[in-house]
mmCIF file with all atom_site columns, C-alpha atoms in Angstrom:
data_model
loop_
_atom_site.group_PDB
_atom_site.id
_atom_site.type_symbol
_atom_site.label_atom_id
_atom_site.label_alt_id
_atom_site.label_comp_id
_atom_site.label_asym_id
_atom_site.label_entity_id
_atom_site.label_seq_id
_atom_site.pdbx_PDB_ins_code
_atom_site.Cartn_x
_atom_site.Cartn_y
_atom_site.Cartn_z
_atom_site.occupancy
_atom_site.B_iso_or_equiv
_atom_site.pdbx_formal_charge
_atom_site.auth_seq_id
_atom_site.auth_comp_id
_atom_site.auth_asym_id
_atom_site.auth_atom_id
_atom_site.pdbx_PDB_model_num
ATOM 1  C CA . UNK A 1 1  ? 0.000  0.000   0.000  1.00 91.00 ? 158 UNK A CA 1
ATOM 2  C CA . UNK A 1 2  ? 2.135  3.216   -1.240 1.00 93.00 ? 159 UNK A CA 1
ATOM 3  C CA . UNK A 1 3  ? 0.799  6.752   0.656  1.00 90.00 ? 160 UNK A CA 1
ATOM 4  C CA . UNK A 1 4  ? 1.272  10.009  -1.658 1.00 89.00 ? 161 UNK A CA 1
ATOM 5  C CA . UNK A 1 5  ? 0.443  13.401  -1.287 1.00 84.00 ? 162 UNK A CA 1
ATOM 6  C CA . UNK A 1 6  ? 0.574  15.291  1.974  1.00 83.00 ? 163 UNK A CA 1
ATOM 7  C CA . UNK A 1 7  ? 1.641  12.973  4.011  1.00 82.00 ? 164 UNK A CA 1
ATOM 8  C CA . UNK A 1 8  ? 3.200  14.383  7.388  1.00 82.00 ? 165 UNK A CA 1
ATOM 9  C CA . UNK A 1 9  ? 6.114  12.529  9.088  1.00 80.00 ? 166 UNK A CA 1
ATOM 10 C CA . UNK A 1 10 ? 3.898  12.675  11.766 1.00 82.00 ? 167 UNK A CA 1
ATOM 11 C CA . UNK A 1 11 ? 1.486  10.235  10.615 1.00 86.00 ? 168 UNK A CA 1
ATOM 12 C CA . UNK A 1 12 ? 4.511  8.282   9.158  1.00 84.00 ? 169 UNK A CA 1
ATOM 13 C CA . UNK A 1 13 ? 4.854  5.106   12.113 1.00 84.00 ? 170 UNK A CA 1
ATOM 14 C CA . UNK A 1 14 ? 1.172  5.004   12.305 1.00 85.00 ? 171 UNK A CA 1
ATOM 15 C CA . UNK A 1 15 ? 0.607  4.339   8.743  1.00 88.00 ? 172 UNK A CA 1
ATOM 16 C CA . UNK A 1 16 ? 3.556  1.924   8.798  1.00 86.00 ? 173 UNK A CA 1
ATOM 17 C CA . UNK A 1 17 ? 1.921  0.168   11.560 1.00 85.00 ? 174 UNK A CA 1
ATOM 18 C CA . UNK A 1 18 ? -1.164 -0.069  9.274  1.00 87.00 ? 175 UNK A CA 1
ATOM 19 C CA . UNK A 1 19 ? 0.010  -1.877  6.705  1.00 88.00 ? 176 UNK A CA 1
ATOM 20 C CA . UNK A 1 20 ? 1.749  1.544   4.631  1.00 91.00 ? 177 UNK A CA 1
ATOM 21 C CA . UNK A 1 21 ? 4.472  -0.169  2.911  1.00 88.00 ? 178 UNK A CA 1
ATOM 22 C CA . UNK A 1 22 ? 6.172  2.635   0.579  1.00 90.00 ? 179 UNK A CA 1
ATOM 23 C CA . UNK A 1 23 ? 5.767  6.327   0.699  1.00 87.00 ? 180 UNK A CA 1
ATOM 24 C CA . UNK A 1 24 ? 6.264  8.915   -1.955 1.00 85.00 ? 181 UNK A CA 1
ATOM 25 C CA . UNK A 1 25 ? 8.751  11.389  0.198  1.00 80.00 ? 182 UNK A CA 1
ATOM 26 C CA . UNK A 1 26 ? 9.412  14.856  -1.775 1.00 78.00 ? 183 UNK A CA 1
ATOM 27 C CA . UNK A 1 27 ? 13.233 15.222  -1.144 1.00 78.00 ? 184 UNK A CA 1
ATOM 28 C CA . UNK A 1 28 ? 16.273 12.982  -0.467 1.00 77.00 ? 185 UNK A CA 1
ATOM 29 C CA . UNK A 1 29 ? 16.652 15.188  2.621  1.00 79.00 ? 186 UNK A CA 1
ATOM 30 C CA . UNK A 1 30 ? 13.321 14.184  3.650  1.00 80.00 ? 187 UNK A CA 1
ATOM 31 C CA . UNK A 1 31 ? 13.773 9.995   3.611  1.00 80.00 ? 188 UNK A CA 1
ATOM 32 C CA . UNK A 1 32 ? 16.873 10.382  6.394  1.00 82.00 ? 189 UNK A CA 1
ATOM 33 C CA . UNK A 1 33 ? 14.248 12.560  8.730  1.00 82.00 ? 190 UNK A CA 1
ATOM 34 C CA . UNK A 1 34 ? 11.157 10.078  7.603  1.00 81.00 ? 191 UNK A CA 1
ATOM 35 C CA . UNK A 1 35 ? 14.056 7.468   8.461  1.00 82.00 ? 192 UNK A CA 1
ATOM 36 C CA . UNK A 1 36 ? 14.925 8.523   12.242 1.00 83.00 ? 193 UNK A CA 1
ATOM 37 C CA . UNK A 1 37 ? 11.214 9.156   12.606 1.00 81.00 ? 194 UNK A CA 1
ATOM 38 C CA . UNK A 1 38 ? 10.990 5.008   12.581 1.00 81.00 ? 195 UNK A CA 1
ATOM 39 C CA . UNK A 1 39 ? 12.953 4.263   15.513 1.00 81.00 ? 196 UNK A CA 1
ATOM 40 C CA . UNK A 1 40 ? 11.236 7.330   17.574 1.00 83.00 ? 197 UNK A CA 1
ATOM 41 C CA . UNK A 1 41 ? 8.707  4.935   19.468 1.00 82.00 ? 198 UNK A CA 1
ATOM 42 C CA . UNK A 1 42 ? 9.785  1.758   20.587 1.00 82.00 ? 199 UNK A CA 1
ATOM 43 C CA . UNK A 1 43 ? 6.594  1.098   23.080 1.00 84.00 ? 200 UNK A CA 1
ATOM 44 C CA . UNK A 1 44 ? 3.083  0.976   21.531 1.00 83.00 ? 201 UNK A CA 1
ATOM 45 C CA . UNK A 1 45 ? -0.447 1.330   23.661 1.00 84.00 ? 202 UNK A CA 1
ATOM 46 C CA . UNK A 1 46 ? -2.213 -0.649  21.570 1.00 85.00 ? 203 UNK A CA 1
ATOM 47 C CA . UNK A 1 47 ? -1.785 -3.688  18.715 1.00 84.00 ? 204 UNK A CA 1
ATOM 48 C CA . UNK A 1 48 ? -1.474 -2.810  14.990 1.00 84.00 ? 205 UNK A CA 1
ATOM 49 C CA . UNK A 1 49 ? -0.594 -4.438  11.663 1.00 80.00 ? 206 UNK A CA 1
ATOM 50 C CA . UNK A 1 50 ? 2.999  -4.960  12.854 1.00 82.00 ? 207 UNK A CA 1
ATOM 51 C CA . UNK A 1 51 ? 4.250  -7.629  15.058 1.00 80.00 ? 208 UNK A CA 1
ATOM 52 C CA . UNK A 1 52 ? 5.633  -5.270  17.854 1.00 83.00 ? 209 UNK A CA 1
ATOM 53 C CA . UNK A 1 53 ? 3.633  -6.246  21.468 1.00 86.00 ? 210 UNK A CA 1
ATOM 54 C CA . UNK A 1 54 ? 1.797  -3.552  23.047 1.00 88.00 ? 211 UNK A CA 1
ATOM 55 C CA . UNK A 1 55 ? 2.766  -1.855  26.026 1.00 88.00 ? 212 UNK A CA 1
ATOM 56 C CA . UNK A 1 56 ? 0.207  -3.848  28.668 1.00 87.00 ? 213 UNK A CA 1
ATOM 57 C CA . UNK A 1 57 ? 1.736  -7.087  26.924 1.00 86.00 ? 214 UNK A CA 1
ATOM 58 C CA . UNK A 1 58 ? 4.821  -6.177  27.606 1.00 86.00 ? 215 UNK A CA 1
ATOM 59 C CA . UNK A 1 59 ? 4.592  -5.319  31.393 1.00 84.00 ? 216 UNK A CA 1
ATOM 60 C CA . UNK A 1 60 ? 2.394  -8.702  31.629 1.00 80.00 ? 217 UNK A CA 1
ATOM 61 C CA . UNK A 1 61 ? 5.425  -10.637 30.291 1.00 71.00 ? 218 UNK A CA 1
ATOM 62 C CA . UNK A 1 62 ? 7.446  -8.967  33.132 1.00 68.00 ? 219 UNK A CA 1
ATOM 63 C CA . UNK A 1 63 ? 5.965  -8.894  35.917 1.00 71.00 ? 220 UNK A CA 1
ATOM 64 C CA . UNK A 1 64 ? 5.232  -13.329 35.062 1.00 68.00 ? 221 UNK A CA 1
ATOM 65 C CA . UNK A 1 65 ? 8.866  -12.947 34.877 1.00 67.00 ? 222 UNK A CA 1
ATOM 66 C CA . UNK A 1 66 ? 9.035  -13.897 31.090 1.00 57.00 ? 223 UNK A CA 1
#
């Protein structure tokens, strides 16, 4: 699924957690900030598309010690 237009690096991880899977970015300079903007977040509230484990998963693996 390929996003074009106006799309803000805001809304970037959220549509990659969707199921967004290539983005029309206007510049070169652009891709390196849309690129940072992925590792930004590493803990997520709720599920998505992706496989990442959302944050109540996470502190039920640790506090069964997992």
């Amino acid at each position: 699924l390929r996003a074009v237009g106006n799309v803000l690096r805001d809304q970037f991880l959220f549509m990659l957690r969707c199921g967004f899977d290539s983005f029309d970015v206007a510049s070169e300079q652009e891709a390196g900030a849309w690129k940072k903007a992925m590792d930004e977040f590493s803990i997520w509230y709720q599920a998505a598309a992706d496989d990442r484990q959302p944050a109540a998963r996470l502190r039920g693996f640790a506090r069964a010690g997992r």
